[in-house]
Amino acid sequence: MQLLTGQTLSFRDDPFAVPFAEACTLRRQGGVLIEDGRIRAVDEAETLRAAHPQAEVISYGADLICAGFVDAHVHYSQTAIIASWGLRLIDWLNTYTFPEEARFGDPGYAAEIAARYLDLTAAHGTTTMASFCTIHPASVEALFTEAQARGQCVVAGKTCMDRNAPDDLRDSAQSAYDDSKALIARWHGRDRLHYAITPRFTPTSSPDQLAALGGLWAEHPDCLMQTHLSEQTDEIAWVRDLHPEARDYLDTYEAHGLLGARGLYGHAIHLEPREIDRLTETGAALIHCPTSNTFIGSGLFNTAAMKARGISTGLATDTGGGSSFSMLRTMAAAYEIGQLTGTPLHAAQLIWLATQGSAGALHLDHEIGNLAPGMAADLVVLDLASTPAIAQRQAEARNLWEAVFPTLMMGDDRAVRATWINGRPVTSKP
Ligand code: GUN
Ligand code: ZN
């Protein structure tokens, strides 16, 4: 049994729905009691110390302990091409992404990148992610195998594409169904692993493939389904050409059984009013990828407006369309985009999106995304003065939110003092 002490942040409610003071519990001298990979209690450090004198105390001083970050949309297979210059979505896919994803035909390469990706993200405080893999089942095996060895909660799926992709990156409607089904049987619900049925997006899946995957989802309704929606205007025009019968982009998914409450729709920037209505009605989740949306030049997602509609919203790096592995950097980008849409997000809302919001989108908020008794002990410990620039600003802070905000805006992996996964410290700095 371990008692971690520091400043602690937990959520009682959604800070988009209720005032921050009601939504959050911030303790200056808090404690998190951990046993067997779970959080047993969160309270004042002294109270926990007195009640559990046998617990090993790990003191993090004035560092902030909160739930580990949940990155709700990534492509781990794009780790090695992150920050590729100068192109927009379709050309970026063809020039940088597809050639890199083709390398995952080699299971050894897939294993190497899976380990590298999980090392990098742990160093950045991310404890769970929902990842697209490549069309190769071995790319899913590689990520799940590595995550399982680390005791990590990971959502992943084989990316399916049977049109508008290079020869060596195309499956078929039948093989996408068969391979995904076999991967579900092998991995879904095993330890902390969850399968997401993963059609890349409408332009790269034929109607037959979309229908096959919609059918597979109906057979496995407890699986998640992840895809892309309305990221760039050129992409939307392409979908309109491919599907003149559809009412809009979302309709191409709905017509094939790919719209539902356990659906995760990445980007979703340029939505029609009808699409917003349908997403609201069905309880589907939108995933905001702010560094990607500026890096690839996609547009501005209005988080506050989607939350006001009651739409489940998660936050994500979109590695490697996004330009960072860091959920801190991603919160900064979400703040900046909020400014451009006239709705600046509060620090409490940003951290909520990166933890509870994303966990809720993944339907895993009973398990991860908060410091609360019974939750998995997946934590990040943030040094709120990790660089001279942050430290000098933080020294002027008049309250804890002002002390946290500079780290959200200017922090990176240097701010991550420790990351705990499944009750064990996996990265740690003095
Ligand atoms: N749309 C379809 N595939 C991708 C991808 O790999 N990255 C991003 N950002 N958008 C996509
Ligand atoms: Zn993506």
Tab-separated table of C-alpha atoms and ligand atoms in Angstrom:
chain	number	residue	atom	x	y	z
A	1	MET	CA	0.000	0.000	0.000
A	2	GLN	CA	1.342	3.419	-0.962
A	3	LEU	CA	0.336	6.922	-0.003
A	4	LEU	CA	1.229	9.587	-2.559
A	5	THR	CA	1.141	13.092	-1.133
A	6	GLY	CA	1.081	16.418	-2.961
A	7	GLN	CA	-1.539	18.794	-4.273
A	8	THR	CA	-4.385	16.670	-5.601
A	9	LEU	CA	-7.066	17.399	-8.182
A	10	SER	CA	-10.185	15.296	-8.574
A	11	PHE	CA	-13.489	15.942	-10.298
A	12	ARG	CA	-16.928	15.608	-8.744
A	13	ASP	CA	-18.695	16.907	-11.820
A	14	ASP	CA	-18.217	18.312	-15.324
A	15	PRO	CA	-16.756	21.864	-15.212
A	16	PHE	CA	-18.530	22.627	-18.504
A	17	ALA	CA	-21.839	21.962	-16.721
A	18	VAL	CA	-21.344	23.356	-13.211
A	19	PRO	CA	-19.123	26.095	-11.681
A	20	PHE	CA	-15.467	25.075	-11.237
A	21	ALA	CA	-15.637	25.203	-7.455
A	22	GLU	CA	-18.435	22.644	-7.511
A	23	ALA	CA	-16.846	20.488	-10.195
A	24	CYS	CA	-13.367	20.107	-8.676
A	25	THR	CA	-11.775	19.165	-5.391
A	26	LEU	CA	-8.303	20.647	-5.066
A	27	ARG	CA	-6.309	19.821	-1.961
A	28	ARG	CA	-3.085	21.671	-1.173
A	29	GLN	CA	-1.900	18.833	1.055
A	30	GLY	CA	-3.759	15.927	-0.385
A	31	GLY	CA	-3.094	12.248	-0.517
A	32	VAL	CA	-3.890	9.340	-2.813
A	33	LEU	CA	-3.864	5.891	-1.261
A	34	ILE	CA	-3.015	3.088	-3.694
A	35	GLU	CA	-3.371	-0.636	-3.243
A	36	ASP	CA	-3.245	-3.486	-5.778
A	37	GLY	CA	-3.289	-1.163	-8.777
A	38	ARG	CA	-6.348	0.749	-7.555
A	39	ILE	CA	-7.004	4.034	-5.831
A	40	ARG	CA	-8.382	3.183	-2.399
A	41	ALA	CA	-8.902	6.671	-1.033
A	42	VAL	CA	-8.339	10.343	-1.845
A	43	ASP	CA	-8.332	12.760	1.071
A	44	GLU	CA	-6.214	15.127	3.139
A	45	ALA	CA	-2.725	13.607	3.409
A	46	GLU	CA	-2.787	13.784	7.205
A	47	THR	CA	-6.102	11.983	7.446
A	48	LEU	CA	-4.851	9.160	5.235
A	49	ARG	CA	-1.517	8.974	7.023
A	50	ALA	CA	-3.244	8.618	10.380
A	51	ALA	CA	-5.684	6.008	9.119
A	52	HIS	CA	-3.028	3.976	7.267
A	53	PRO	CA	0.230	4.267	9.203
A	54	GLN	CA	1.541	1.127	7.480
A	55	ALA	CA	1.379	2.713	3.999
A	56	GLU	CA	4.659	3.626	2.295
A	57	VAL	CA	4.616	7.423	1.896
A	58	ILE	CA	5.850	8.915	-1.367
A	59	SER	CA	5.942	12.684	-0.998
A	60	TYR	CA	5.630	14.826	-4.100
A	61	GLY	CA	5.771	18.097	-2.162
A	62	ALA	CA	3.908	20.849	-4.036
A	63	ASP	CA	3.568	18.829	-7.246
A	64	LEU	CA	0.072	18.327	-8.629
A	65	ILE	CA	-1.246	14.767	-8.669
A	66	CYS	CA	-4.113	14.116	-11.049
A	67	ALA	CA	-5.490	11.283	-13.156
A	68	GLY	CA	-3.199	10.153	-15.958
A	69	PHE	CA	-3.929	11.764	-19.310
A	70	VAL	CA	-6.243	9.942	-21.701
A	71	ASP	CA	-5.436	10.595	-25.359
A	72	ALA	CA	-8.630	9.750	-27.207
A	73	HIS	CA	-7.350	9.636	-30.810
A	74	VAL	CA	-3.854	8.695	-31.962
A	75	HIS	CA	-2.096	6.724	-34.672
A	76	TYR	CA	0.790	5.056	-32.869
A	77	SER	CA	2.035	3.930	-36.272
A	78	GLN	CA	2.734	7.574	-37.164
A	79	THR	CA	5.185	8.056	-34.291
A	80	ALA	CA	8.215	8.218	-36.585
A	81	ILE	CA	6.680	10.712	-39.041
A	82	ILE	CA	5.361	13.237	-36.515
A	83	ALA	CA	6.119	16.828	-37.544
A	84	SER	CA	6.334	16.276	-41.305
A	85	TRP	CA	6.376	19.571	-43.170
A	86	GLY	CA	4.071	21.460	-45.420
A	87	LEU	CA	1.125	19.364	-46.574
A	88	ARG	CA	-2.615	19.218	-45.983
A	89	LEU	CA	-4.593	16.097	-45.201
A	90	ILE	CA	-4.854	14.100	-48.438
A	91	ASP	CA	-1.316	14.893	-49.649
A	92	TRP	CA	0.029	14.418	-46.126
A	93	LEU	CA	-1.536	10.941	-46.028
A	94	ASN	CA	-0.178	9.955	-49.435
A	95	THR	CA	3.283	11.455	-48.996
A	96	TYR	CA	4.213	10.742	-45.395
A	97	THR	CA	1.646	8.519	-43.730
A	98	PHE	CA	0.929	5.663	-46.105
A	99	PRO	CA	4.610	4.872	-46.830
A	100	GLU	CA	5.303	4.792	-43.080
A	101	GLU	CA	2.246	2.644	-42.330
A	102	ALA	CA	3.364	0.174	-45.035
A	103	ARG	CA	6.449	-0.552	-42.898
A	104	PHE	CA	4.166	-2.175	-40.309
A	105	GLY	CA	3.918	-5.212	-42.557
A	106	ASP	CA	7.085	-6.141	-40.641
A	107	PRO	CA	5.996	-7.299	-37.159
A	108	GLY	CA	9.455	-6.495	-35.776
A	109	TYR	CA	9.109	-2.868	-36.825
A	110	ALA	CA	5.596	-2.729	-35.365
A	111	ALA	CA	6.886	-4.030	-32.023
A	112	GLU	CA	9.745	-1.518	-32.013
A	113	ILE	CA	7.432	1.444	-32.636
A	114	ALA	CA	4.793	0.213	-30.170
A	115	ALA	CA	7.405	0.143	-27.393
A	116	ARG	CA	8.849	3.495	-28.450
A	117	TYR	CA	5.386	5.062	-28.558
A	118	LEU	CA	4.378	3.793	-25.120
A	119	ASP	CA	7.716	4.966	-23.667
A	120	LEU	CA	7.275	8.438	-25.165
A	121	THR	CA	3.673	8.827	-24.056
A	122	ALA	CA	4.365	7.597	-20.517
A	123	ALA	CA	7.122	10.203	-20.287
A	124	HIS	CA	4.480	12.776	-21.254
A	125	GLY	CA	2.008	11.628	-18.592
A	126	THR	CA	-0.381	9.764	-20.877
A	127	THR	CA	-1.642	6.529	-19.371
A	128	THR	CA	-4.375	5.485	-21.834
A	129	MET	CA	-4.899	6.108	-25.528
A	130	ALA	CA	-7.274	5.072	-28.294
A	131	SER	CA	-5.063	4.220	-31.236
A	132	PHE	CA	-5.565	3.497	-34.876
A	133	CYS	CA	-3.082	0.844	-35.976
A	134	THR	CA	-2.368	-0.046	-39.634
A	135	ILE	CA	-4.141	-2.502	-41.924
A	136	HIS	CA	-1.815	-5.236	-40.649
A	137	PRO	CA	-3.270	-7.319	-37.804
A	138	ALA	CA	0.313	-7.625	-36.517
A	139	SER	CA	0.315	-3.880	-35.848
A	140	VAL	CA	-2.560	-4.403	-33.395
A	141	GLU	CA	-0.854	-7.431	-31.870
A	142	ALA	CA	2.270	-5.318	-31.328
A	143	LEU	CA	0.501	-2.515	-29.468
A	144	PHE	CA	-1.707	-4.771	-27.357
A	145	THR	CA	1.195	-7.063	-26.485
A	146	GLU	CA	3.312	-4.139	-25.337
A	147	ALA	CA	0.430	-2.500	-23.430
A	148	GLN	CA	-0.471	-5.772	-21.738
A	149	ALA	CA	3.099	-6.235	-20.544
A	150	ARG	CA	2.908	-2.737	-19.017
A	151	GLY	CA	-0.488	-3.344	-17.369
A	152	GLN	CA	-1.842	-0.461	-19.393
A	153	CYS	CA	-5.418	0.340	-20.401
A	154	VAL	CA	-5.350	0.775	-24.181
A	155	VAL	CA	-7.998	0.950	-26.889
A	156	ALA	CA	-6.862	-0.007	-30.392
A	157	GLY	CA	-8.044	-1.406	-33.680
A	158	LYS	CA	-6.880	-2.532	-37.079
A	159	THR	CA	-7.296	0.340	-39.534
A	160	CYS	CA	-9.438	-0.848	-42.445
A	161	MET	CA	-8.990	0.507	-45.997
A	162	ASP	CA	-10.072	-1.110	-49.240
A	163	ARG	CA	-10.023	1.840	-51.658
A	164	ASN	CA	-8.035	4.996	-52.422
A	165	ALA	CA	-4.922	3.655	-50.727
A	166	PRO	CA	-1.702	2.065	-52.092
A	167	ASP	CA	-1.793	-1.621	-53.101
A	168	ASP	CA	0.185	-2.734	-50.074
A	169	LEU	CA	-2.181	-0.913	-47.717
A	170	ARG	CA	-5.499	-2.274	-48.899
A	171	ASP	CA	-7.547	-5.051	-47.372
A	172	SER	CA	-11.033	-6.044	-48.570
A	173	ALA	CA	-14.502	-5.883	-47.044
A	174	GLN	CA	-14.265	-9.565	-46.136
A	175	SER	CA	-10.687	-9.578	-44.825
A	176	ALA	CA	-11.304	-6.405	-42.804
A	177	TYR	CA	-14.294	-8.112	-41.208
A	178	ASP	CA	-12.465	-11.396	-40.627
A	179	ASP	CA	-9.263	-9.847	-39.287
A	180	SER	CA	-11.113	-7.413	-37.005
A	181	LYS	CA	-13.336	-10.208	-35.712
A	182	ALA	CA	-10.351	-12.405	-34.922
A	183	LEU	CA	-8.628	-9.530	-33.117
A	184	ILE	CA	-11.773	-8.864	-31.053
A	185	ALA	CA	-11.903	-12.527	-30.051
A	186	ARG	CA	-8.254	-12.488	-29.087
A	187	TRP	CA	-7.926	-9.132	-27.333
A	188	HIS	CA	-11.177	-7.362	-26.467
A	189	GLY	CA	-11.689	-7.374	-22.701
A	190	ARG	CA	-8.412	-9.162	-22.046
A	191	ASP	CA	-6.702	-7.555	-19.027
A	192	ARG	CA	-7.078	-3.809	-19.623
A	193	LEU	CA	-7.336	-3.926	-23.415
A	194	HIS	CA	-10.327	-2.845	-25.486
A	195	TYR	CA	-10.983	-3.222	-29.175
A	196	ALA	CA	-12.239	-0.420	-31.413
A	197	ILE	CA	-13.575	-1.325	-34.859
A	198	THR	CA	-11.628	1.063	-37.080
A	199	PRO	CA	-12.654	2.091	-40.596
A	200	ARG	CA	-10.071	4.822	-41.358
A	201	PHE	CA	-12.625	7.141	-42.999
A	202	THR	CA	-15.212	7.040	-45.763
A	203	PRO	CA	-12.815	7.880	-48.628
A	204	THR	CA	-10.755	4.738	-47.924
A	205	SER	CA	-13.571	2.282	-47.171
A	206	SER	CA	-15.953	1.099	-49.895
A	207	PRO	CA	-19.661	0.917	-49.070
A	208	ASP	CA	-19.199	-2.872	-48.805
A	209	GLN	CA	-16.451	-2.454	-46.252
A	210	LEU	CA	-18.370	0.143	-44.252
A	211	ALA	CA	-21.357	-2.227	-44.195
A	212	ALA	CA	-19.228	-5.215	-43.172
A	213	LEU	CA	-17.759	-3.247	-40.280
A	214	GLY	CA	-21.186	-1.906	-39.301
A	215	GLY	CA	-22.357	-5.512	-39.202
A	216	LEU	CA	-19.381	-6.501	-37.063
A	217	TRP	CA	-20.169	-3.676	-34.634
A	218	ALA	CA	-23.769	-4.891	-34.364
A	219	GLU	CA	-22.403	-8.329	-33.461
A	220	HIS	CA	-20.060	-6.781	-30.874
A	221	PRO	CA	-21.952	-3.772	-29.518
A	222	ASP	CA	-19.658	-3.517	-26.489
A	223	CYS	CA	-16.741	-2.625	-28.774
A	224	LEU	CA	-15.956	0.978	-29.563
A	225	MET	CA	-15.856	2.204	-33.162
A	226	GLN	CA	-13.385	4.918	-34.159
A	227	THR	CA	-13.048	6.858	-37.382
A	228	HIS	CA	-12.555	10.365	-38.836
A	229	LEU	CA	-15.282	12.863	-39.685
A	230	SER	CA	-15.280	16.225	-41.487
A	231	GLU	CA	-11.678	17.173	-40.823
A	232	GLN	CA	-10.980	19.227	-43.969
A	233	THR	CA	-13.241	20.834	-46.547
A	234	ASP	CA	-11.482	19.031	-49.470
A	235	GLU	CA	-12.140	15.740	-47.731
A	236	ILE	CA	-15.843	16.591	-47.294
A	237	ALA	CA	-16.112	17.487	-50.999
A	238	TRP	CA	-14.481	14.129	-51.856
A	239	VAL	CA	-16.988	12.274	-49.676
A	240	ARG	CA	-19.808	14.147	-51.408
A	241	ASP	CA	-18.470	13.000	-54.818
A	242	LEU	CA	-18.108	9.410	-53.627
A	243	HIS	CA	-21.563	9.355	-51.984
A	244	PRO	CA	-24.029	11.570	-53.863
A	245	GLU	CA	-26.834	9.618	-52.188
A	246	ALA	CA	-25.771	10.637	-48.662
A	247	ARG	CA	-27.333	13.563	-46.826
A	248	ASP	CA	-23.896	14.522	-45.477
A	249	TYR	CA	-20.609	12.949	-44.337
A	250	LEU	CA	-22.027	11.499	-41.109
A	251	ASP	CA	-24.790	9.876	-43.131
A	252	THR	CA	-22.198	7.739	-44.958
A	253	TYR	CA	-21.428	6.149	-41.579
A	254	GLU	CA	-25.010	5.981	-40.355
A	255	ALA	CA	-26.205	4.317	-43.596
A	256	HIS	CA	-23.764	1.478	-42.904
A	257	GLY	CA	-24.428	0.937	-39.203
A	258	LEU	CA	-21.467	3.033	-38.081
A	259	LEU	CA	-23.203	5.644	-35.938
A	260	GLY	CA	-23.787	4.931	-32.264
A	261	ALA	CA	-23.119	5.898	-28.675
A	262	ARG	CA	-19.861	3.954	-28.613
A	263	GLY	CA	-18.665	5.694	-31.776
A	264	LEU	CA	-15.658	8.032	-31.653
A	265	TYR	CA	-15.469	10.612	-34.419
A	266	GLY	CA	-12.094	12.350	-34.714
A	267	HIS	CA	-11.832	16.033	-35.693
A	268	ALA	CA	-15.520	16.676	-36.644
A	269	ILE	CA	-14.761	20.327	-37.364
A	270	HIS	CA	-16.972	21.281	-40.291
A	271	LEU	CA	-20.326	19.816	-39.260
A	272	GLU	CA	-23.758	20.533	-40.741
A	273	PRO	CA	-26.572	21.317	-38.292
A	274	ARG	CA	-28.175	17.954	-39.128
A	275	GLU	CA	-24.976	16.138	-38.261
A	276	ILE	CA	-24.753	17.904	-34.909
A	277	ASP	CA	-28.365	16.958	-34.207
A	278	ARG	CA	-27.760	13.285	-35.059
A	279	LEU	CA	-24.572	13.137	-33.006
A	280	THR	CA	-26.485	14.618	-30.077
A	281	GLU	CA	-29.381	12.176	-30.452
A	282	THR	CA	-27.190	9.115	-30.709
A	283	GLY	CA	-24.807	9.994	-27.862
A	284	ALA	CA	-21.732	9.602	-30.067
A	285	ALA	CA	-18.453	11.217	-29.006
A	286	LEU	CA	-16.391	13.825	-30.813
A	287	ILE	CA	-12.644	13.925	-30.359
A	288	HIS	CA	-10.943	17.306	-30.499
A	289	CYS	CA	-7.423	17.150	-31.968
A	290	PRO	CA	-6.252	20.751	-31.666
A	291	THR	CA	-2.545	20.519	-32.536
A	292	SER	CA	-3.421	18.426	-35.565
A	293	ASN	CA	-6.168	20.754	-36.659
A	294	THR	CA	-3.758	23.673	-36.804
A	295	PHE	CA	-0.726	21.653	-37.970
A	296	ILE	CA	-2.487	20.117	-41.001
A	297	GLY	CA	-4.524	23.297	-41.464
A	298	SER	CA	-7.947	21.752	-40.870
A	299	GLY	CA	-9.899	24.360	-38.923
A	300	LEU	CA	-11.285	25.310	-35.524
A	301	PHE	CA	-13.331	22.845	-33.455
A	302	ASN	CA	-15.692	24.656	-31.092
A	303	THR	CA	-15.432	22.646	-27.875
A	304	ALA	CA	-17.674	24.902	-25.812
A	305	ALA	CA	-20.442	24.795	-28.430
A	306	MET	CA	-20.342	20.986	-28.676
A	307	LYS	CA	-20.325	20.635	-24.892
A	308	ALA	CA	-23.232	23.068	-24.657
A	309	ARG	CA	-25.140	20.735	-27.007
A	310	GLY	CA	-24.443	17.931	-24.532
A	311	ILE	CA	-22.133	16.052	-26.921
A	312	SER	CA	-19.534	13.820	-25.278
A	313	THR	CA	-16.148	15.331	-26.146
A	314	GLY	CA	-12.639	13.990	-25.708
A	315	LEU	CA	-9.233	15.526	-26.289
A	316	ALA	CA	-6.415	14.024	-28.338
A	317	THR	CA	-2.970	14.580	-29.807
A	318	ASP	CA	-3.764	12.804	-33.099
A	319	THR	CA	-0.144	11.646	-33.250
A	320	GLY	CA	1.357	12.033	-35.915
A	321	GLY	CA	-1.004	14.491	-37.682
A	322	GLY	CA	-0.782	16.330	-34.393
A	323	SER	CA	2.554	17.954	-33.692
A	324	SER	CA	3.140	16.710	-30.136
A	325	PHE	CA	2.898	13.651	-27.903
A	326	SER	CA	2.073	15.940	-24.988
A	327	MET	CA	-1.444	16.342	-23.643
A	328	LEU	CA	-0.176	19.516	-21.927
A	329	ARG	CA	0.755	20.977	-25.308
A	330	THR	CA	-2.620	19.726	-26.563
A	331	MET	CA	-4.433	21.560	-23.759
A	332	ALA	CA	-2.545	24.726	-24.730
A	333	ALA	CA	-3.659	24.315	-28.334
A	334	ALA	CA	-7.245	23.702	-27.210
A	335	TYR	CA	-7.073	26.908	-25.180
A	336	GLU	CA	-5.736	28.852	-28.177
A	337	ILE	CA	-8.446	27.484	-30.457
A	338	GLY	CA	-11.006	28.350	-27.771
A	339	GLN	CA	-9.724	31.920	-27.931
A	340	LEU	CA	-10.160	31.964	-31.713
A	341	THR	CA	-13.747	30.702	-31.385
A	342	GLY	CA	-14.475	33.261	-28.655
A	343	THR	CA	-14.750	30.689	-25.870
A	344	PRO	CA	-11.581	30.511	-23.750
A	345	LEU	CA	-11.466	27.306	-21.723
A	346	HIS	CA	-10.618	27.347	-18.019
A	347	ALA	CA	-7.724	25.266	-16.665
A	348	ALA	CA	-10.256	23.006	-14.925
A	349	GLN	CA	-12.041	22.409	-18.222
A	350	LEU	CA	-8.783	21.680	-20.038
A	351	ILE	CA	-7.647	19.097	-17.476
A	352	TRP	CA	-11.154	17.629	-17.381
A	353	LEU	CA	-11.102	17.190	-21.177
A	354	ALA	CA	-7.695	15.488	-21.009
A	355	THR	CA	-8.842	13.059	-18.304
A	356	GLN	CA	-12.573	12.634	-17.575
A	357	GLY	CA	-13.775	13.969	-20.929
A	358	SER	CA	-11.633	11.570	-22.916
A	359	ALA	CA	-12.360	8.688	-20.536
A	360	GLY	CA	-16.090	9.375	-20.904
A	361	ALA	CA	-15.809	9.422	-24.691
A	362	LEU	CA	-14.161	5.980	-24.474
A	363	HIS	CA	-16.866	4.767	-22.041
A	364	LEU	CA	-14.096	4.012	-19.561
A	365	ASP	CA	-14.836	6.753	-17.024
A	366	HIS	CA	-15.840	4.169	-14.415
A	367	GLU	CA	-12.243	2.911	-14.591
A	368	ILE	CA	-9.904	5.757	-15.561
A	369	GLY	CA	-9.753	9.545	-15.814
A	370	ASN	CA	-10.265	10.614	-12.210
A	371	LEU	CA	-8.716	10.438	-8.755
A	372	ALA	CA	-11.441	8.586	-6.914
A	373	PRO	CA	-11.754	5.448	-4.818
A	374	GLY	CA	-12.081	2.325	-6.947
A	375	MET	CA	-10.514	3.838	-10.051
A	376	ALA	CA	-7.370	2.380	-11.598
A	377	ALA	CA	-4.188	3.879	-10.159
A	378	ASP	CA	-3.177	5.580	-13.418
A	379	LEU	CA	-1.771	8.950	-12.374
A	380	VAL	CA	0.391	11.807	-13.487
A	381	VAL	CA	2.401	13.967	-11.104
A	382	LEU	CA	3.106	17.434	-12.495
A	383	ASP	CA	5.949	19.690	-11.425
A	384	LEU	CA	4.277	23.120	-11.630
A	385	ALA	CA	7.640	24.926	-11.894
A	386	SER	CA	9.438	22.659	-14.365
A	387	THR	CA	11.337	25.327	-16.307
A	388	PRO	CA	12.664	28.750	-15.333
A	389	ALA	CA	10.033	30.402	-17.546
A	390	ILE	CA	7.167	28.545	-15.891
A	391	ALA	CA	8.641	28.895	-12.395
A	392	GLN	CA	8.907	32.687	-12.564
A	393	ARG	CA	5.280	32.983	-13.722
A	394	GLN	CA	4.071	30.461	-11.198
A	395	ALA	CA	5.737	32.412	-8.403
A	396	GLU	CA	3.264	35.246	-9.073
A	397	ALA	CA	0.184	33.013	-8.932
A	398	ARG	CA	-2.585	34.205	-6.607
A	399	ASN	CA	-4.403	30.879	-6.411
A	400	LEU	CA	-3.949	27.251	-7.398
A	401	TRP	CA	-5.552	27.632	-10.827
A	402	GLU	CA	-3.135	30.439	-11.641
A	403	ALA	CA	-0.350	28.171	-10.430
A	404	VAL	CA	-1.479	25.355	-12.738
A	405	PHE	CA	-2.274	27.313	-15.899
A	406	PRO	CA	1.323	28.219	-16.916
A	407	THR	CA	2.188	24.500	-16.921
A	408	LEU	CA	-0.798	23.756	-19.149
A	409	MET	CA	0.294	26.512	-21.542
A	410	MET	CA	4.079	26.106	-21.475
A	411	GLY	CA	4.683	22.635	-20.064
A	412	ASP	CA	5.861	19.470	-21.787
A	413	ASP	CA	7.456	16.211	-20.659
A	414	ARG	CA	9.810	18.180	-18.390
A	415	ALA	CA	6.760	18.940	-16.224
A	416	VAL	CA	5.990	15.255	-15.731
A	417	ARG	CA	7.602	14.318	-12.426
A	418	ALA	CA	6.148	10.825	-12.489
A	419	THR	CA	3.639	8.709	-14.333
A	420	TRP	CA	1.966	5.818	-12.542
A	421	ILE	CA	0.289	3.036	-14.483
A	422	ASN	CA	-1.699	0.314	-12.777
A	423	GLY	CA	-0.338	1.312	-9.371
A	424	ARG	CA	3.318	1.403	-10.388
A	425	PRO	CA	5.606	4.332	-11.197
A	426	VAL	CA	6.747	3.859	-14.800
A	427	THR	CA	8.688	7.082	-15.245
A	428	SER	CA	10.031	9.216	-12.494
A	429	LYS	CA	12.377	12.184	-12.101
A	430	PRO	CA	14.127	13.341	-8.941
B	1	GUN	N1	-8.023	11.046	-41.955
B	1	GUN	C1	-7.852	9.807	-42.406
B	1	GUN	N2	-6.698	9.262	-41.955
B	1	GUN	C2	-6.137	10.208	-41.173
B	1	GUN	C3	-4.934	10.245	-40.415
B	1	GUN	O1	-4.140	9.317	-40.365
B	1	GUN	N3	-4.687	11.407	-39.745
B	1	GUN	C4	-5.545	12.457	-39.776
B	1	GUN	N4	-5.259	13.554	-39.078
B	1	GUN	N5	-6.674	12.442	-40.486
B	1	GUN	C5	-6.959	11.329	-41.179
B	2	ZN	ZN	-6.634	10.322	-36.902
